CSV table of C-alpha atoms in Angstrom, one decimal:
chain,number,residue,atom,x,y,z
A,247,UNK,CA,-76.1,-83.4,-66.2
A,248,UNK,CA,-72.4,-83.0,-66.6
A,249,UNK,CA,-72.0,-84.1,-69.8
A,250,UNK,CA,-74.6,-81.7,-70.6
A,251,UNK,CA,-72.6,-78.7,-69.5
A,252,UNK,CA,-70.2,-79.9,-70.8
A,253,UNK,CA,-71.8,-79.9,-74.2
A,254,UNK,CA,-73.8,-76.7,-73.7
A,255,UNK,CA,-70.6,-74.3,-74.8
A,256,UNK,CA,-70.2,-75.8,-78.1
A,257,UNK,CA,-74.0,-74.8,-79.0
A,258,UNK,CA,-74.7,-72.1,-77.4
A,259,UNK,CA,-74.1,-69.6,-80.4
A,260,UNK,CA,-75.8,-71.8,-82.7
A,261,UNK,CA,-78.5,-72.4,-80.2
A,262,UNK,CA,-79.2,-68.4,-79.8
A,263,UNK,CA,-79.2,-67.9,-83.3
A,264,UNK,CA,-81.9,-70.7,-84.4
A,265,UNK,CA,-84.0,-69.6,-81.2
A,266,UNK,CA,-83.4,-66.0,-82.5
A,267,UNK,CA,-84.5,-66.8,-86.0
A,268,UNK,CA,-87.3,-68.9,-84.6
A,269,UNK,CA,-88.6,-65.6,-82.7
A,270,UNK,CA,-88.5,-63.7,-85.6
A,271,UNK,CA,-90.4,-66.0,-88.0
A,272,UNK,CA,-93.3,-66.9,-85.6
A,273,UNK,CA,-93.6,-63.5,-84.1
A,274,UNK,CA,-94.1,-62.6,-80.8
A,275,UNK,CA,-94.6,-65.3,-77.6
A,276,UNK,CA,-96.1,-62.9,-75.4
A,277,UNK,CA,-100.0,-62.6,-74.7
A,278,UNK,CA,-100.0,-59.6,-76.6
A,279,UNK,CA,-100.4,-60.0,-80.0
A,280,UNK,CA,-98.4,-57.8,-82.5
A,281,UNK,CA,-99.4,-54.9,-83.5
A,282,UNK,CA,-101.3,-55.8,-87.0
A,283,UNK,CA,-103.2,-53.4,-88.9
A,284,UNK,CA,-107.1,-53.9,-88.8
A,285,UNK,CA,-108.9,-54.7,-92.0
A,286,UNK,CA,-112.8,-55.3,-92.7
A,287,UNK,CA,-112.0,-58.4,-94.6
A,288,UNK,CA,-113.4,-61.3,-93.2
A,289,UNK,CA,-114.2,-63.5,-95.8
A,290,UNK,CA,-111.7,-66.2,-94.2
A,291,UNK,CA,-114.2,-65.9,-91.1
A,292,UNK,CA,-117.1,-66.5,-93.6
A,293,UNK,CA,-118.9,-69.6,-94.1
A,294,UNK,CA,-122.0,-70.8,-96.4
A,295,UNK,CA,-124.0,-73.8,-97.6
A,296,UNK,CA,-123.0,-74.4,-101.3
A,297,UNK,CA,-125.4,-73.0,-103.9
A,298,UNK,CA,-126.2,-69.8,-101.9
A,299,UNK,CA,-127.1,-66.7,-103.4
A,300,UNK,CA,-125.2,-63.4,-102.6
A,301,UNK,CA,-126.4,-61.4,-99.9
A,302,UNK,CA,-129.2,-59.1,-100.5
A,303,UNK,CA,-128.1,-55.5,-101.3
A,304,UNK,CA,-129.0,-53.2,-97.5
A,305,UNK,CA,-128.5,-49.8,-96.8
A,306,UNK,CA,-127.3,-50.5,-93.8
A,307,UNK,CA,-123.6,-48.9,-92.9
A,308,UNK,CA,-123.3,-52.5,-91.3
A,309,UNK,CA,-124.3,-55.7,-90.2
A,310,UNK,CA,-123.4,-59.5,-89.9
A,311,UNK,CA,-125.6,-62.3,-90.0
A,312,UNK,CA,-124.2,-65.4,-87.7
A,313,UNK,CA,-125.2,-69.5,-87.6
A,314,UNK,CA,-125.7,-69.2,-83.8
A,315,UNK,CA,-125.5,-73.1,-83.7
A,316,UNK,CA,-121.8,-72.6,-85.3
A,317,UNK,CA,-121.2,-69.9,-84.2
A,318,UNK,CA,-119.9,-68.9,-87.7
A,319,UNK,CA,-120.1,-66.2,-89.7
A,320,UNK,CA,-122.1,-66.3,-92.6
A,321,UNK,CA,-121.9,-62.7,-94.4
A,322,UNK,CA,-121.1,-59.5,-93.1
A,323,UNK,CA,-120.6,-55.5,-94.5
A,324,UNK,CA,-118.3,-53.8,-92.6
A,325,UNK,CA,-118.8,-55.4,-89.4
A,326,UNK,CA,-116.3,-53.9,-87.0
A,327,UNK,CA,-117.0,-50.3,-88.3
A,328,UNK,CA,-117.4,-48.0,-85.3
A,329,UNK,CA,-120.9,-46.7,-84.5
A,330,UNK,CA,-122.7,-45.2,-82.2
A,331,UNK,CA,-125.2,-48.6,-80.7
A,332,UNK,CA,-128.5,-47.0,-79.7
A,333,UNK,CA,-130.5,-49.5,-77.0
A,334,UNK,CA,-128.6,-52.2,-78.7
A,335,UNK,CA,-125.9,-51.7,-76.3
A,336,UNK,CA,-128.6,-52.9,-73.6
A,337,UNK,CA,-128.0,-56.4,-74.7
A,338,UNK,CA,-124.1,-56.2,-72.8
A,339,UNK,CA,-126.0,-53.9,-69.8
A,340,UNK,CA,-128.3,-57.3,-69.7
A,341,UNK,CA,-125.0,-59.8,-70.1
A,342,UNK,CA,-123.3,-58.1,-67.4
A,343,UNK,CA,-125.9,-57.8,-64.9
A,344,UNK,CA,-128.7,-60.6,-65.3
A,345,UNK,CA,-126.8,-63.1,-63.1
A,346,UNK,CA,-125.7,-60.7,-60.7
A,347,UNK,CA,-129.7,-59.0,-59.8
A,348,UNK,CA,-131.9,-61.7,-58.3
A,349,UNK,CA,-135.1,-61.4,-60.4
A,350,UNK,CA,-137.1,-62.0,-57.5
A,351,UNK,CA,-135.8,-59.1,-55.4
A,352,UNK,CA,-138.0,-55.8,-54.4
A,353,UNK,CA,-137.2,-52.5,-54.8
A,354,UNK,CA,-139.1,-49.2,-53.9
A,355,UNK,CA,-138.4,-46.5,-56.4
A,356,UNK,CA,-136.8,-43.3,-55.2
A,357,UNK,CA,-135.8,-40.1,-57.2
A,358,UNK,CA,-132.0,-40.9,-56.9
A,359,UNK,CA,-132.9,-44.0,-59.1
A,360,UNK,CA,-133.0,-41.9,-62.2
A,361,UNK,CA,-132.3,-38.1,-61.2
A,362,UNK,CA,-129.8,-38.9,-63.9
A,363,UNK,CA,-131.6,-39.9,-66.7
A,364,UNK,CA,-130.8,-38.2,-69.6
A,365,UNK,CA,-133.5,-35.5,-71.4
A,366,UNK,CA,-134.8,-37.0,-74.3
A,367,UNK,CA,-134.8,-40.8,-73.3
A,368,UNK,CA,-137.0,-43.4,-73.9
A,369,UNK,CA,-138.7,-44.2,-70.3
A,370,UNK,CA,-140.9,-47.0,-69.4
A,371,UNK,CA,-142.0,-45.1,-66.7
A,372,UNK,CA,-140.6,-45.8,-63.3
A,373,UNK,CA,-142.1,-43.8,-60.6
A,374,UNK,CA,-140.9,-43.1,-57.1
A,375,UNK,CA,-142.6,-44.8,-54.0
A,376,UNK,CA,-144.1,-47.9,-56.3
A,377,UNK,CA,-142.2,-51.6,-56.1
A,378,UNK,CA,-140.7,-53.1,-58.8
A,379,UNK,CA,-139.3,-56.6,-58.6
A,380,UNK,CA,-136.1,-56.8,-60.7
A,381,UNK,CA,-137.9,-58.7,-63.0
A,382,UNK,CA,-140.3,-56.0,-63.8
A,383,UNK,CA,-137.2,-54.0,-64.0
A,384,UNK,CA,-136.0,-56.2,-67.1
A,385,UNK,CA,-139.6,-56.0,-68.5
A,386,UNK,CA,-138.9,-52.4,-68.5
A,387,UNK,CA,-135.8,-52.2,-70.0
A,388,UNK,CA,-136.3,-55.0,-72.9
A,389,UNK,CA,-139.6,-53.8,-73.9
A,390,UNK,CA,-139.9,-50.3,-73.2
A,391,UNK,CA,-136.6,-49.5,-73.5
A,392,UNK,CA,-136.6,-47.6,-70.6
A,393,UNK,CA,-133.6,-45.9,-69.5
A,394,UNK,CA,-134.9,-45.4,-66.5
A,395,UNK,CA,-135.2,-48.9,-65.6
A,396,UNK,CA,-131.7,-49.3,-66.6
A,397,UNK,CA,-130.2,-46.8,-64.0
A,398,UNK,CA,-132.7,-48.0,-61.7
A,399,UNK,CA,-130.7,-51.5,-62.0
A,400,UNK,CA,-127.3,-49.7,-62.4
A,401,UNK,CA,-127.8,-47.9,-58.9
A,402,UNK,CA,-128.9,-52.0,-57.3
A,403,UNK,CA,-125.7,-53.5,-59.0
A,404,UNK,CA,-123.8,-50.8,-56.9
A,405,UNK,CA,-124.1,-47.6,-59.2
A,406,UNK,CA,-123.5,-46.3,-62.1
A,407,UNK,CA,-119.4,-46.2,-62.3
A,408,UNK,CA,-119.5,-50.3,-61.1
A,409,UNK,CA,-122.0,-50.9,-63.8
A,410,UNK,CA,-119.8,-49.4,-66.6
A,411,UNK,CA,-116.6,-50.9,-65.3
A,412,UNK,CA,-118.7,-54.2,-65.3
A,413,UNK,CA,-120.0,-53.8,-69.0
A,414,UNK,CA,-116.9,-52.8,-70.2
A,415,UNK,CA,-115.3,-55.7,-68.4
A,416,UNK,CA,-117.7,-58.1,-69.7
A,417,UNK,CA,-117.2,-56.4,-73.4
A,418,UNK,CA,-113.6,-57.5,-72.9
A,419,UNK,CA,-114.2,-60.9,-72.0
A,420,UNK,CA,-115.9,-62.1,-74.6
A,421,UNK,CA,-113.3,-60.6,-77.4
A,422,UNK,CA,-115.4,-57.3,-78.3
A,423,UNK,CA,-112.9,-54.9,-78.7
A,424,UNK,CA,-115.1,-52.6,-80.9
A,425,UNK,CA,-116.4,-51.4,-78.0
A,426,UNK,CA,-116.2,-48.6,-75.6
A,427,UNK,CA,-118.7,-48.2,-72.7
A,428,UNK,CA,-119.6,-44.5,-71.8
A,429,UNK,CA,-123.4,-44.9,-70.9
A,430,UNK,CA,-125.0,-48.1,-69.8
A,431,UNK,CA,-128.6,-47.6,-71.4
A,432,UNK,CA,-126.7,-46.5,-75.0
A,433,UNK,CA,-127.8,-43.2,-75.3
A,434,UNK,CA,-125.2,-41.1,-77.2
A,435,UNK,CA,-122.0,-40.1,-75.4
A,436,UNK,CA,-118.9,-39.2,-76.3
A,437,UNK,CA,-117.0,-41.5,-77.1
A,438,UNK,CA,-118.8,-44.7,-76.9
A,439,UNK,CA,-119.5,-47.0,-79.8
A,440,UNK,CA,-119.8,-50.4,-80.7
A,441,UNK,CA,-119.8,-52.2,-84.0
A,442,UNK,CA,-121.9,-55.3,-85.6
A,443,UNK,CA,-119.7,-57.8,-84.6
A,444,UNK,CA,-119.5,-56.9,-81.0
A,445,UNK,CA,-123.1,-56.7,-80.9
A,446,UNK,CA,-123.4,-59.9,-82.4
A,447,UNK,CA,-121.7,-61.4,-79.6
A,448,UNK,CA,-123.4,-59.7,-77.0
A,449,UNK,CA,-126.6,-61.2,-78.3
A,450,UNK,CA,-124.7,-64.9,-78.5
A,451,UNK,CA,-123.9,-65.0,-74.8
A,452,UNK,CA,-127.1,-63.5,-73.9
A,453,UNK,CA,-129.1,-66.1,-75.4
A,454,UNK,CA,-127.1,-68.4,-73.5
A,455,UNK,CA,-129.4,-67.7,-70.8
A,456,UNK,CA,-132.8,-68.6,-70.0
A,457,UNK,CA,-133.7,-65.2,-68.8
A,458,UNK,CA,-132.2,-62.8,-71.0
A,459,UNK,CA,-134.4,-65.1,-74.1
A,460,UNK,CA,-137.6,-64.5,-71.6
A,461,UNK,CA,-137.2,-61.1,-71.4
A,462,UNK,CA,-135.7,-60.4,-75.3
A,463,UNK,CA,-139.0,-62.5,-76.4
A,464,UNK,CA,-142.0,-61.1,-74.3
A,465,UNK,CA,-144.3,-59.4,-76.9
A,466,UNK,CA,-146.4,-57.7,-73.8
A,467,UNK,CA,-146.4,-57.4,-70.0
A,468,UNK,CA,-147.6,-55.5,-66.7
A,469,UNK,CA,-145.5,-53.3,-65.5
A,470,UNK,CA,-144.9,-54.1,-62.9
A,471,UNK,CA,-146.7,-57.3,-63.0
A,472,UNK,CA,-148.4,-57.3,-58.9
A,473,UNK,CA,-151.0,-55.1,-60.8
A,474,UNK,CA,-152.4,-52.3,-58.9
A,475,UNK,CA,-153.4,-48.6,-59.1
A,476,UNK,CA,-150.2,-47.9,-60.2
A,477,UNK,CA,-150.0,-50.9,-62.7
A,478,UNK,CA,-150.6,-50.5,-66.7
A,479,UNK,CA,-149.4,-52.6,-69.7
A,480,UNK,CA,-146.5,-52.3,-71.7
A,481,UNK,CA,-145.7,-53.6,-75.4
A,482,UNK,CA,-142.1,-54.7,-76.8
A,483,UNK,CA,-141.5,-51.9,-79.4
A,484,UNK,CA,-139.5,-54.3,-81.3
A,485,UNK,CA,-141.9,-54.5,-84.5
A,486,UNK,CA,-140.3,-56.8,-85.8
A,487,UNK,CA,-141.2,-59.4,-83.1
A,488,UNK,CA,-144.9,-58.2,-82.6
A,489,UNK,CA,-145.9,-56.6,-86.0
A,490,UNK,CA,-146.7,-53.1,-85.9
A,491,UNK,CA,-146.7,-50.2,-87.7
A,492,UNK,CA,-147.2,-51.9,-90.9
A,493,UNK,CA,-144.2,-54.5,-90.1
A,494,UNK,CA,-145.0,-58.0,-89.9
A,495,UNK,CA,-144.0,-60.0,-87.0
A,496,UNK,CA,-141.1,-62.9,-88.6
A,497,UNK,CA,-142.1,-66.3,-88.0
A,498,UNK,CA,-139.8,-67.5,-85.3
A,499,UNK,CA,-138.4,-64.5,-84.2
A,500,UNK,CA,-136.9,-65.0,-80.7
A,501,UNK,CA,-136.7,-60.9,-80.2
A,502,UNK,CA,-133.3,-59.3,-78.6
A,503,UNK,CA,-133.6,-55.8,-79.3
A,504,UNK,CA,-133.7,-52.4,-80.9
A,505,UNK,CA,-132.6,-48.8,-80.6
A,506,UNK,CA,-132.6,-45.5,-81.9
A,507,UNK,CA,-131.1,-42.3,-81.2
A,508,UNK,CA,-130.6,-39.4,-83.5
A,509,UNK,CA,-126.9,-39.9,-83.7
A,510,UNK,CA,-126.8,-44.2,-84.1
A,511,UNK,CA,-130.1,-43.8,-86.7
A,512,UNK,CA,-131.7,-47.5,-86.1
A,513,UNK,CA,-129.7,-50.4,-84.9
A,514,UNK,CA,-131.3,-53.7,-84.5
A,515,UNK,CA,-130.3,-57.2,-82.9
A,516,UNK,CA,-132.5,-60.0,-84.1
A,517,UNK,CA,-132.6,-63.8,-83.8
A,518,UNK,CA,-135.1,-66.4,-85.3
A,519,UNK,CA,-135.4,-70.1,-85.2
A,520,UNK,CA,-136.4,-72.5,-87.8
A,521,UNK,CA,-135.8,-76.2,-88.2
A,522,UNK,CA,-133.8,-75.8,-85.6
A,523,UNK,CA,-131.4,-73.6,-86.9
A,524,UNK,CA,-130.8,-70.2,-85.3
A,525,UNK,CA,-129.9,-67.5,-87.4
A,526,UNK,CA,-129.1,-64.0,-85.4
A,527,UNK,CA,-128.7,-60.8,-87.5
A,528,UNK,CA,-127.1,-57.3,-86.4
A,529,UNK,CA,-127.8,-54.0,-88.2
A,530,UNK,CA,-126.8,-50.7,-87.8
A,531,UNK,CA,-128.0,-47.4,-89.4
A,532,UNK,CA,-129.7,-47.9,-92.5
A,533,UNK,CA,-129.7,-45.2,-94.9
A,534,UNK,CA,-133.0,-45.6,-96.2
A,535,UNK,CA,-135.4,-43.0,-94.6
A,536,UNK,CA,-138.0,-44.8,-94.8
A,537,UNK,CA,-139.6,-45.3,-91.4
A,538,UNK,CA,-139.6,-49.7,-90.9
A,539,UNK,CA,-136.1,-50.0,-93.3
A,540,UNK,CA,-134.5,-51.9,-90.5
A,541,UNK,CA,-137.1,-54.1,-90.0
A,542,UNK,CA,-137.2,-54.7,-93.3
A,543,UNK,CA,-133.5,-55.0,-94.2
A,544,UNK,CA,-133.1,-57.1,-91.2
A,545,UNK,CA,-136.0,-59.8,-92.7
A,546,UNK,CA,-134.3,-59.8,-95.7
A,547,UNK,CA,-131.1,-60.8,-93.9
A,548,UNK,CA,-132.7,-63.6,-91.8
A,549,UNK,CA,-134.5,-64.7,-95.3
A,550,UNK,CA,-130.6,-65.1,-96.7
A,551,UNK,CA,-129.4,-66.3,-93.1
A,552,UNK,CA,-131.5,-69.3,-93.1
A,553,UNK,CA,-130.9,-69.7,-96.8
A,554,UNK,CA,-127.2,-69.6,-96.0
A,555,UNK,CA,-126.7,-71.9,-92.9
A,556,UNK,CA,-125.4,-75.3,-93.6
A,557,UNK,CA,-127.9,-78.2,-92.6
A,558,UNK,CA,-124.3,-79.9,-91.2
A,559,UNK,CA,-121.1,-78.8,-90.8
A,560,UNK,CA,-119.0,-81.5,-92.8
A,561,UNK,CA,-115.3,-81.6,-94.0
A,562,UNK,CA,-115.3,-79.8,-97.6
A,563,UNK,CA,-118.8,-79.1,-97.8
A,564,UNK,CA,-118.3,-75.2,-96.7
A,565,UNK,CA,-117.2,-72.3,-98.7
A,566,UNK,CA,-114.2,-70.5,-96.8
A,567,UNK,CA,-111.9,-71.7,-94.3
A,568,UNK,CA,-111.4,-71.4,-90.7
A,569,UNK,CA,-112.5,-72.9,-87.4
A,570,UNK,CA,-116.1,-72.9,-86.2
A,571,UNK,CA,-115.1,-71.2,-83.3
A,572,UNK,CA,-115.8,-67.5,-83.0
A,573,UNK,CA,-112.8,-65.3,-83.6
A,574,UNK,CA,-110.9,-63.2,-81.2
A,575,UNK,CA,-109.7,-60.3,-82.1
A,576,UNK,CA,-106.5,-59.0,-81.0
A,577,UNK,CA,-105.9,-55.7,-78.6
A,578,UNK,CA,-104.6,-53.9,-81.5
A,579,UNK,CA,-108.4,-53.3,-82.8
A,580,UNK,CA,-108.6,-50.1,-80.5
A,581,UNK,CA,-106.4,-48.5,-83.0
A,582,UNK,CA,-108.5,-48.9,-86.2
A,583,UNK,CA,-111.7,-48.5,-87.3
A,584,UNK,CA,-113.1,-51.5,-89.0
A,585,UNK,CA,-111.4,-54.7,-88.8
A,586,UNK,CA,-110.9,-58.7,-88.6
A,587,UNK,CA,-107.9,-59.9,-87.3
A,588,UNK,CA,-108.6,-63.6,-86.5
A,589,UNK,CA,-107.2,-66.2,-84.1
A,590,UNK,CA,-109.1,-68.8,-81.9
A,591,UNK,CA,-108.3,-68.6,-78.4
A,592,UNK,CA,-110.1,-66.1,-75.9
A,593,UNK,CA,-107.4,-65.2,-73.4
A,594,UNK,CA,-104.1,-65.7,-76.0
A,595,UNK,CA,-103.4,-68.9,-75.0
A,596,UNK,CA,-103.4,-70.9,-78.1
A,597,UNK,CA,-101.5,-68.1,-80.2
A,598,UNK,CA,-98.5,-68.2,-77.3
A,599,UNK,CA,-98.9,-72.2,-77.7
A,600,UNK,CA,-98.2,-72.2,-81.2
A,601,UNK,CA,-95.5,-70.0,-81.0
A,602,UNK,CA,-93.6,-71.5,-78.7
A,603,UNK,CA,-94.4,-75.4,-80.6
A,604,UNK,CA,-93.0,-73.5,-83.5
A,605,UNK,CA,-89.4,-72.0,-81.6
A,606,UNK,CA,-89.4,-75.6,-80.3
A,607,UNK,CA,-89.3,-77.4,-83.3
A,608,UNK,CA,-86.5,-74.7,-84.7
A,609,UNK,CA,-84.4,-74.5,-81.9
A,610,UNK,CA,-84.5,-79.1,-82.0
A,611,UNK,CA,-83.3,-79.1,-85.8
A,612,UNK,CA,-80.8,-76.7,-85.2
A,613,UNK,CA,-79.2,-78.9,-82.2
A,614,UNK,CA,-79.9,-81.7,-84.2
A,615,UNK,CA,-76.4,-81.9,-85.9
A,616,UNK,CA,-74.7,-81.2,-82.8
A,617,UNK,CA,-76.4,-84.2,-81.0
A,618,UNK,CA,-75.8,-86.3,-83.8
A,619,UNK,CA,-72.2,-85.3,-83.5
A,620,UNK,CA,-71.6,-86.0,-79.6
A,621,UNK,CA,-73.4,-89.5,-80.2
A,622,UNK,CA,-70.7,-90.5,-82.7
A,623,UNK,CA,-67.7,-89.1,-80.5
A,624,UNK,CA,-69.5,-91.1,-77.4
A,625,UNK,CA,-69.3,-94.3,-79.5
A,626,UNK,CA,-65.4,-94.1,-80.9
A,627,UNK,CA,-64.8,-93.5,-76.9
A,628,UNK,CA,-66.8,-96.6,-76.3
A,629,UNK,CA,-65.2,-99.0,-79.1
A,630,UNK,CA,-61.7,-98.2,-78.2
C-alpha cells in the first residue's frame, strides 16, 4: 500500500484527465439517463421474418403489432404518440389490481361505490344492496366495460386516490412512460393519455396471468354469476372476439379489450394465437368513420403479424438489430410526444454497468504507461 501512495502523485493528473475524458465519451453514470430527444423511429426495435410484405396501409393515428413470444417488435406507426386510451387503459387498472382483489371475496353494493361515476359512462350495471364477488366485478369491467365496476374495485383496493397512485406506479414499472394516469376506468380527463406502446405492454404483463386471460377471453357471462332476481347476462362488446355487428369473430383471438370515448375515437388491444405463436396488436383512433374500422384494421394487422413473426429466432435470419428484450425507455420521454429511445435494462442498471466498464477500461490504458514505467524502475533497483 505504500508503494502505492507513493505512486499515486505522479498519476493523479493524468489519472483525472482519462477518467474525465472517459465521462465525457460514455455519458452519464448515473441512473438517469441523459436528457435525449424523443423520436418515433424505431425501426432498430423492429424485427421480421425474411420475405415479408410491408404492413398494410391503416388509418389508424397509431399502433404496434408485437411477437409476444419475443417480445419484439414487429411494425409500428407512431407508437409512442400521445392519445387519449378510452377503456384500453383498463388493461393497467386490471395489471395493477388483479393480484391484490381476492376473486373470491363478497361485496354488497352501496351508493358510495359509484356516486362518482362519470355522466355518460359505459355501466355494466352495478346496483346497490346486491353481492358481487370480485370476480363478477372483473366480468363487469372486461366485458361490459363498466365503469362502475371499476370504481366499485377502486373503492375495495382502498379508493380511488390509492388506485391511481397504484396504476401510475405500475405504468412506471414496466417502462411506460407514455403514460399518465388521471382516471382509472379511462374516461377522458385532463391530462391523461397513453400511447400504443405503453398499451402494448400493459396487455404483455397482463397476459402473464391466468386471470386477466379468463376475464380478457370470456365471450358471455352472468352477472353476477349466483343468478338470482337480480341476475341477467352480459356479452363482451369486443366484436372482434364474438362477431357482432357484422364483424367476424378472428380465429384465435384471445380478447383483451376495447374502448371508445368521443375524445380517444376507438382504441383496441387484441391478441391471437396460432401455431403457437402469439401475435398482440394495439390501435388507436382510426380515421375511417366507418363504424367496425378498428376491428377491421386491427384483423388486418394480426393477418400481417402472424405473417411477420419468425418461426425461430436465429443469428442472421432477422431483419433489424437489437435484443429480444423489450425496450425501456428513458425518463426523458415525458418531455416529447412520440418517441423510442431504446436501452435494455428496466431499473438503469445495465446502462450505469456499461458506463462504468467503459471509464474502466479508459482510466486502465491511461495508467498503463505509468505502470509499465514503475515496473522497469522496480527492476534496475533490483539488479543493482
Amino acid at each position: 500500500m505504500g508503494r502505492f501512495v507513493g505512486f499515486y502523485p505522479c498519476i493523479t493528473k493524468s489519472v483525472v484527465a482519462s477518467f474525465a475524458g472517459a465521462a465525457i465519451a460514455v455519458g452519464p453514470v448515473g441512473g438517469v439517463a441523459a436528457a435525449v430527444p424523443r423520436s418515433d423511429d424505431v425501426s432498430d426495435q423492429i424485427q421480421t421474418a425474411p420475405g415479408t410484405p410491408d404492413a398494410p396501409e391503416v388509418s389508424a393515428l397509431s399502433w404496434t403489432v408485437t411477437d409476444v413470444g419475443t417480445g419484439k417488435l414487429l411494425g409500428a406507426k407512431e407508437p409512442h404518440l400521445r392519445l387519449a386510451p378510452a377503456s384500453t387503459l383498463k388493461t393497467l387498472f386490471a395489471v395493477a389490481l388483479l393480484p391484490q382483489l381476492p376473486a373470491a371475496t363478497e361485496h354488497t353494493a352501496v351508493t358510495a361505490d359509484i356516486d362518482d361515476v362519470a355522466p355518460g359512462s359505459s355501466l355494466v350495471g352495478v346496483h346497490e344492496g346486491t353481492s358481487y364477488t370480485v370476480g363478477d366485478l372483473w366480468r363487469g369491467v372486461f366485458l361490459s366495460s363498466g365503469n362502475d365496476a371499476v370504481h366499485t374495485l377502486a373503492r375495495l383496493n382502498g379508493g380511488m386516490a390509492l388506485t391511481l397512485a397504484r396504476m401510475q406506479a405500475t405504468a412506471d414499472r414496466l417502462g411506460a412512460h407514455d403514460t399518465s394516469v388521471r382516471s382509472a376506468d379511462g374516461f377522458d380527463t385532463p391530462g391523461q393519455y397513453s400511447s400504443a406502446y405503453d398499451l402494448s405492454l400493459f396487455a404483455k404483463a397482463g397476459l402473464q396471468n391466468p386471470d386477466f386471460r379468463r376475464y380478457c377471453g370470456t365471450k358471455s357471462a352472468q352477472f353476477p354469476a349466483t343468478g338470482g332476481p337480480d341476475s341477467f347476462g352480459i356479452q363482451n362488446t369486443n366484436r372482434l372476439l364474438v362477431g357482432s355487428h357484422g364483424v367476424e369473430p378472428y380465429p384465435g383471438l384471445i380478447g383483451v379489450k376495447n374502448g371508445y370515448t368521443s375524445e380517444a375515437g376507438n382504441t383496441l388491444v387484441a391478441a391471437a394465437t396460432r401455431h403457437n405463436r402469439t401475435i398482440l396488436i394495439t390501435i388507436m383512433n382510426p380515421q375511417d368513420t366507418s363504424a367496425n374500422a378498428v376491428y377491421e384494421e386491427s384483423r388486418e394487422l394480426l393477418d400481417w403479424g402472424f405473417d411477420a413473426a419468425p418461426q425461430a429466432v436465429k443469428a442472421g435470419q432477422l431483419r433489424g438489430s437489437g435484443s429480444p428484450s423489450t425496450p425501456r425507455h428513458s425518463e426523458a420521454a415525458h418531455h416529447g410526444a412520440g418517441a423510442a429511445q431504446a436501452s435494455t435494462s428496466g431499473d438503469g442498471s445495465s446502462g450505469l454497468t456499461r458506463h462504468l466498464e467503459a471509464a474502466v477500461a479508459l482510466l486502465s490504458l491511461a495508467c498503463l504507461p505509468f505502470v509499465l514505467k514503475a515496473v522497469r524502475r522496480r527492476r534496475r533497483r533490483s539488479t543493482k
